[in-house]
PDB file of C-alpha atoms in Angstrom:
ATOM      1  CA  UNK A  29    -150.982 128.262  41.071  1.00 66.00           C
ATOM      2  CA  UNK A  30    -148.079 128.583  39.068  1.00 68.00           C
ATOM      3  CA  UNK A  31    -147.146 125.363  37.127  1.00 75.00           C
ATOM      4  CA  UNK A  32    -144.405 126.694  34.587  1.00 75.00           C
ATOM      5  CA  UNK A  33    -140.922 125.952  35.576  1.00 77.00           C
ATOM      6  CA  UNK A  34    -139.110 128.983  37.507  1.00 83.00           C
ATOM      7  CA  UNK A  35    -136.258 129.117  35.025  1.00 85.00           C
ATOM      8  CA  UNK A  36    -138.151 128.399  31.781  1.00 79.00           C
ATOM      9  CA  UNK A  37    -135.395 128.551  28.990  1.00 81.00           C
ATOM     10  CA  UNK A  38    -133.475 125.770  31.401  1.00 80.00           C
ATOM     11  CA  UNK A  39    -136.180 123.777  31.628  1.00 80.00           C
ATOM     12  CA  UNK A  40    -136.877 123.995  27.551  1.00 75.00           C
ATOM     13  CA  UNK A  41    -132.806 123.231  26.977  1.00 74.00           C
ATOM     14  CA  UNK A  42    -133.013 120.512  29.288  1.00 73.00           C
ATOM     15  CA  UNK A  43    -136.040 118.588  27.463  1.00 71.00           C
ATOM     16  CA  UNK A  44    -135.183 120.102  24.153  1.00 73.00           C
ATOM     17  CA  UNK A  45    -131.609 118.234  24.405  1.00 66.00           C
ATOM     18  CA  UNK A  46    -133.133 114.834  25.853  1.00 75.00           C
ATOM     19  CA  UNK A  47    -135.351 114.909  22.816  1.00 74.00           C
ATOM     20  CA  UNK A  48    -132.520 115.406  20.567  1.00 73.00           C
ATOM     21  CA  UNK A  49    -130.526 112.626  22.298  1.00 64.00           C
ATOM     22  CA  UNK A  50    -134.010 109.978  21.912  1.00 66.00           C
ATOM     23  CA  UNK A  51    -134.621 111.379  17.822  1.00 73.00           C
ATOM     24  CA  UNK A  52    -130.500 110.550  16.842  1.00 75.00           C
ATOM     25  CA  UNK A  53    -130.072 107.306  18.831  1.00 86.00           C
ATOM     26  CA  UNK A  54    -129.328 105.491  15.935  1.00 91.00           C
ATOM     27  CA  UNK A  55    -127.161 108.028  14.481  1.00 93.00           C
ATOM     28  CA  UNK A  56    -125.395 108.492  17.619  1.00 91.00           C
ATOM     29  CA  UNK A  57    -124.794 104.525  17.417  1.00 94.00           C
ATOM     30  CA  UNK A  58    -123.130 104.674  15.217  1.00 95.00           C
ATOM     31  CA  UNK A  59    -120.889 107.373  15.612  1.00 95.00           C
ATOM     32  CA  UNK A  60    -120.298 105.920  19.284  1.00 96.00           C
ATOM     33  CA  UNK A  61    -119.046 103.040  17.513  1.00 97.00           C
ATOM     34  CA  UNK A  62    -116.726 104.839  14.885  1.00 97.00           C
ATOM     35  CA  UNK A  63    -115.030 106.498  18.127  1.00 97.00           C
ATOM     36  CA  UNK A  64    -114.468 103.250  20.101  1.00 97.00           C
ATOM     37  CA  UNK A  65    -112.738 102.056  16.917  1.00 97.00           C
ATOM     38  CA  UNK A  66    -110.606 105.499  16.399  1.00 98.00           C
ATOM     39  CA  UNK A  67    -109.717 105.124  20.287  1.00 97.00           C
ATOM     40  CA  UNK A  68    -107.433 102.623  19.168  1.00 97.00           C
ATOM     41  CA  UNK A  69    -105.952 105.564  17.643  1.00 96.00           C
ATOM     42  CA  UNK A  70    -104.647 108.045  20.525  1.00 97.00           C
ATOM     43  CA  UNK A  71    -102.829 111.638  18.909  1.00 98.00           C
ATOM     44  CA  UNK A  72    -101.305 113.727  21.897  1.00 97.00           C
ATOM     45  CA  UNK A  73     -99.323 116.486  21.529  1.00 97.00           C
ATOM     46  CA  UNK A  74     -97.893 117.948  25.073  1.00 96.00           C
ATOM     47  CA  UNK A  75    -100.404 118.492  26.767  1.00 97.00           C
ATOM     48  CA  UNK A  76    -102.846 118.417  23.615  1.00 98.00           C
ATOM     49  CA  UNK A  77    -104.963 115.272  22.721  1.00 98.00           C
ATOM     50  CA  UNK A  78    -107.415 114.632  20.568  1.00 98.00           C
ATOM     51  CA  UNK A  79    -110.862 113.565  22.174  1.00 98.00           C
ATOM     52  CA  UNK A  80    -113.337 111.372  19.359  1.00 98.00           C
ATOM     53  CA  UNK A  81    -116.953 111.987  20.083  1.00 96.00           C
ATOM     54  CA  UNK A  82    -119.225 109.221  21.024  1.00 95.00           C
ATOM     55  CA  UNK A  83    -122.812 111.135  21.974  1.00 93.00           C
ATOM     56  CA  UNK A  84    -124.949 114.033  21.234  1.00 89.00           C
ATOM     57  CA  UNK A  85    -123.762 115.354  23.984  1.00 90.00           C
ATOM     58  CA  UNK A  86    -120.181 115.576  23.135  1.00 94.00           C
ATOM     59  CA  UNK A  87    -121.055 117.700  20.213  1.00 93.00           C
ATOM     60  CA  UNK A  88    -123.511 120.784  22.201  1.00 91.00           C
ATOM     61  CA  UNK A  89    -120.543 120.566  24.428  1.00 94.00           C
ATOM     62  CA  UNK A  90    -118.253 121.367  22.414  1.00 95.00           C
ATOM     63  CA  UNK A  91    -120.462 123.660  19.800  1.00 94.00           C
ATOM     64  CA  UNK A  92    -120.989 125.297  23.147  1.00 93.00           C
ATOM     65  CA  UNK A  93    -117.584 125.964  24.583  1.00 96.00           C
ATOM     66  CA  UNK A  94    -116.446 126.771  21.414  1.00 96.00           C
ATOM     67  CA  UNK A  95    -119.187 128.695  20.419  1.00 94.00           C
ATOM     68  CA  UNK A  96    -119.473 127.281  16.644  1.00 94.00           C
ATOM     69  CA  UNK A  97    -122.665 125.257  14.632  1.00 90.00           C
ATOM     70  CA  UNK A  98    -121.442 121.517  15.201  1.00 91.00           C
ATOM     71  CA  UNK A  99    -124.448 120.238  16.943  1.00 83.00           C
ATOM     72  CA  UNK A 100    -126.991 121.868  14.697  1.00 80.00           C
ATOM     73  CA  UNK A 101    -125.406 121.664  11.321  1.00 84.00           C
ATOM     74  CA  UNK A 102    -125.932 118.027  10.709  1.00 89.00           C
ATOM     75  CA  UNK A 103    -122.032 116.815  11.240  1.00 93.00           C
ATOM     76  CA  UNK A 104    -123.481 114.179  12.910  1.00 93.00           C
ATOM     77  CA  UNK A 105    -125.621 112.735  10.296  1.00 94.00           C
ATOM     78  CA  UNK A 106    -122.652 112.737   8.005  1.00 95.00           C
ATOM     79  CA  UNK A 107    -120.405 111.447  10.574  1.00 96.00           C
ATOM     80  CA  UNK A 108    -122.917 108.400  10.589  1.00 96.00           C
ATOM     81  CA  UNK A 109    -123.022 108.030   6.735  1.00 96.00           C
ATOM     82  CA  UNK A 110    -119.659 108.234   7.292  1.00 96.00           C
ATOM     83  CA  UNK A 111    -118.704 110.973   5.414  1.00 96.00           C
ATOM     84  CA  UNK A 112    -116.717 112.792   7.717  1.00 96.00           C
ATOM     85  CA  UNK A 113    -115.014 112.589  11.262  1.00 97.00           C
ATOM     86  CA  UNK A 114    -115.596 115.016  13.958  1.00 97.00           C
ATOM     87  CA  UNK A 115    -113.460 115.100  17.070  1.00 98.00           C
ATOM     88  CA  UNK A 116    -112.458 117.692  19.185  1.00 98.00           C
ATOM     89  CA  UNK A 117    -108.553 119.014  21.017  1.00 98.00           C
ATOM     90  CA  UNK A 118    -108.401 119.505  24.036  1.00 98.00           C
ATOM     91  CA  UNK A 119    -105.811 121.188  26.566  1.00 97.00           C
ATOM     92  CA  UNK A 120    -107.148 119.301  29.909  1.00 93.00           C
ATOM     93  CA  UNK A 121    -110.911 119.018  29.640  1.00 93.00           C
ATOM     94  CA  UNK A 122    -110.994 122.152  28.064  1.00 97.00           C
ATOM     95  CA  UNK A 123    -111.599 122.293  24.282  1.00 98.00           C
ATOM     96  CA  UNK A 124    -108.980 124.432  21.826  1.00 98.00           C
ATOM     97  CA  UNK A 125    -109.856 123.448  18.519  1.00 98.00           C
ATOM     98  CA  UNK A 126    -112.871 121.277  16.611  1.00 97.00           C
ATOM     99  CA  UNK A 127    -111.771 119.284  13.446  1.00 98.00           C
ATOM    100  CA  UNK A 128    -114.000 117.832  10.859  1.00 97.00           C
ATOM    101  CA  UNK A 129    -112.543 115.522   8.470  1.00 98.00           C
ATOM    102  CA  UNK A 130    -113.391 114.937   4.911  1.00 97.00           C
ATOM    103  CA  UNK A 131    -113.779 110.882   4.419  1.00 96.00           C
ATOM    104  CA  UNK A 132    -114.015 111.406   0.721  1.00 95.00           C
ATOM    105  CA  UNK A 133    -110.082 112.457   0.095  1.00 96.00           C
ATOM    106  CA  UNK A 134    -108.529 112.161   3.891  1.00 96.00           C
ATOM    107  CA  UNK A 135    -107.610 115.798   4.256  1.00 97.00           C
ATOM    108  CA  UNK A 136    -108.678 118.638   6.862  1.00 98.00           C
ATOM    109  CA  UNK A 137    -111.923 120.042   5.991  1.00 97.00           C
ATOM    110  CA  UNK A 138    -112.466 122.414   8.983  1.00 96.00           C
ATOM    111  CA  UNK A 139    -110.013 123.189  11.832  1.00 98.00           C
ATOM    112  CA  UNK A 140    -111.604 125.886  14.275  1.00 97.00           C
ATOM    113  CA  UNK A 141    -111.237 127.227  18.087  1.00 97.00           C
ATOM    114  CA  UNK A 142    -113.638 129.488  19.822  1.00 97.00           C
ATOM    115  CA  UNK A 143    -115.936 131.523  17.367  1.00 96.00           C
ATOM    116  CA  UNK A 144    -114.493 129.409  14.024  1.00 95.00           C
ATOM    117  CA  UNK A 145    -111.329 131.767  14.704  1.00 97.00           C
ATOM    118  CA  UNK A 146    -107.536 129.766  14.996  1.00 97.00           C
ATOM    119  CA  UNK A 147    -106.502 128.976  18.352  1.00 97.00           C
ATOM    120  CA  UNK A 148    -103.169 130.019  19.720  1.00 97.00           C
ATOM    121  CA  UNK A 149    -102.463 126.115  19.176  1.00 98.00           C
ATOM    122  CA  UNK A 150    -103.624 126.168  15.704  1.00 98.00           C
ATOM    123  CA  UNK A 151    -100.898 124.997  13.909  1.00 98.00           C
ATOM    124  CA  UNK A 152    -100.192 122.295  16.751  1.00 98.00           C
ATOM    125  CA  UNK A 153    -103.652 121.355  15.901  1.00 98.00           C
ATOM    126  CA  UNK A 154    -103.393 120.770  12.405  1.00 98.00           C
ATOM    127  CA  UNK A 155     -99.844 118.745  13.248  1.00 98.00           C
ATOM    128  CA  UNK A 156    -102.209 116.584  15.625  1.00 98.00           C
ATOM    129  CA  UNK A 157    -104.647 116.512  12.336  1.00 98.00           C
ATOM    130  CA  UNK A 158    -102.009 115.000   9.937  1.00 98.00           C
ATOM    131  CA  UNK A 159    -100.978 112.537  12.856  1.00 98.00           C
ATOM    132  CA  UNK A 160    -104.853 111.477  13.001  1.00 98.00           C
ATOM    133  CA  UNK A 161    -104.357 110.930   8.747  1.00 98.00           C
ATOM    134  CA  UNK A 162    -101.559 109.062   8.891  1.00 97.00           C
ATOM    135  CA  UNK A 163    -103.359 106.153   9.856  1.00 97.00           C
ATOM    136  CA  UNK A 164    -105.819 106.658   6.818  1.00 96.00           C
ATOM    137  CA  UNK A 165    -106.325 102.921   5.936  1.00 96.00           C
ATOM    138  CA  UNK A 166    -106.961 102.023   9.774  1.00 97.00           C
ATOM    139  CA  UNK A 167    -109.877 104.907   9.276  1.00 96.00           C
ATOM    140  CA  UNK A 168    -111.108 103.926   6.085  1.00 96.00           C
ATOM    141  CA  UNK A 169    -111.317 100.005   7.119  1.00 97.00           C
ATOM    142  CA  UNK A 170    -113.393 101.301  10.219  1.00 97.00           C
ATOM    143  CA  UNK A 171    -116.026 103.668   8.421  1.00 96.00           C
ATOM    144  CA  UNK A 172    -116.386 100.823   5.650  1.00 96.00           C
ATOM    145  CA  UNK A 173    -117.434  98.666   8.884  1.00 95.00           C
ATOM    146  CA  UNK A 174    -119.756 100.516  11.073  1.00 96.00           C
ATOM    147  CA  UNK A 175    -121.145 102.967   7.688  1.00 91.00           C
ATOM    148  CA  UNK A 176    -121.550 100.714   4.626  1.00 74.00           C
TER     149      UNK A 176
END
């Protein structure tokens, strides 16, 4: 008899993911708690809005759709030392643009659509960016609370 899954890679994803989700629970804590904070925070832009992340999930999903490194590359361990911020625009549910920013000086570290390429709403996107900085010492206060 055949006991290995009939789609095998699925399967792997699947478990590899809820592993993931079990090793960074504490990270992902955290984080979840820096984005209840920044919700206080809302940027929209027509039909634009930024989205804060709050679980492991929220960053394959996006590193997905997008197609870039921001669920294997460790943002989230920064995120919870709190030196950065990752969140994501979106146009509906559907991401345009992922933004890292830099905690250390308050500026726009990375701002990247599909393939780390601009968007056709990139410089909306960094507009929405310098929104999300003008409320610096809000930001600062918060990663001081949940990161120090």
């Amino acid at each position: 008899a055949n006991h290995y899954p009939s789609n095998f890679k699925a399967s792997h994803d699947k478990y590899t993911r809820m592993l993931k989700k079990h090793e960074k629970k504490d990270i992902f804590n955290k984080i979840d708690n820096i984005s209840q904070k920044l919700e206080k925070y809302p940027v929209k832009n027509g039909n634009l809005y930024i989205k804060y992340f709050h679980s492991y999930d929220d960053f394959c999903d996006i590193g997905k759709k997008l197609d870039n490194c921001v669920a294997r590359m460790n943002y989230d361990k920064e995120m919870a030392k709190g030196e950065c911020i990752i969140f994501g625009i979106y146009k509906e549910n559907d991401p345009v643009e992922c933004v890292e920013i830099n905690t250390k000086n308050y500026s726009v570290q990375q701002c990247r659509g599909y393939n780390n390429k601009d968007s056709e709403y990139h410089q909306t996107c960094l507009e929405m960016c310098n929104e999300f900085l003008r409320h610096k010492i809000a930001i600062k206060r918060i990663i001081k609370e949940v990161c120090v």
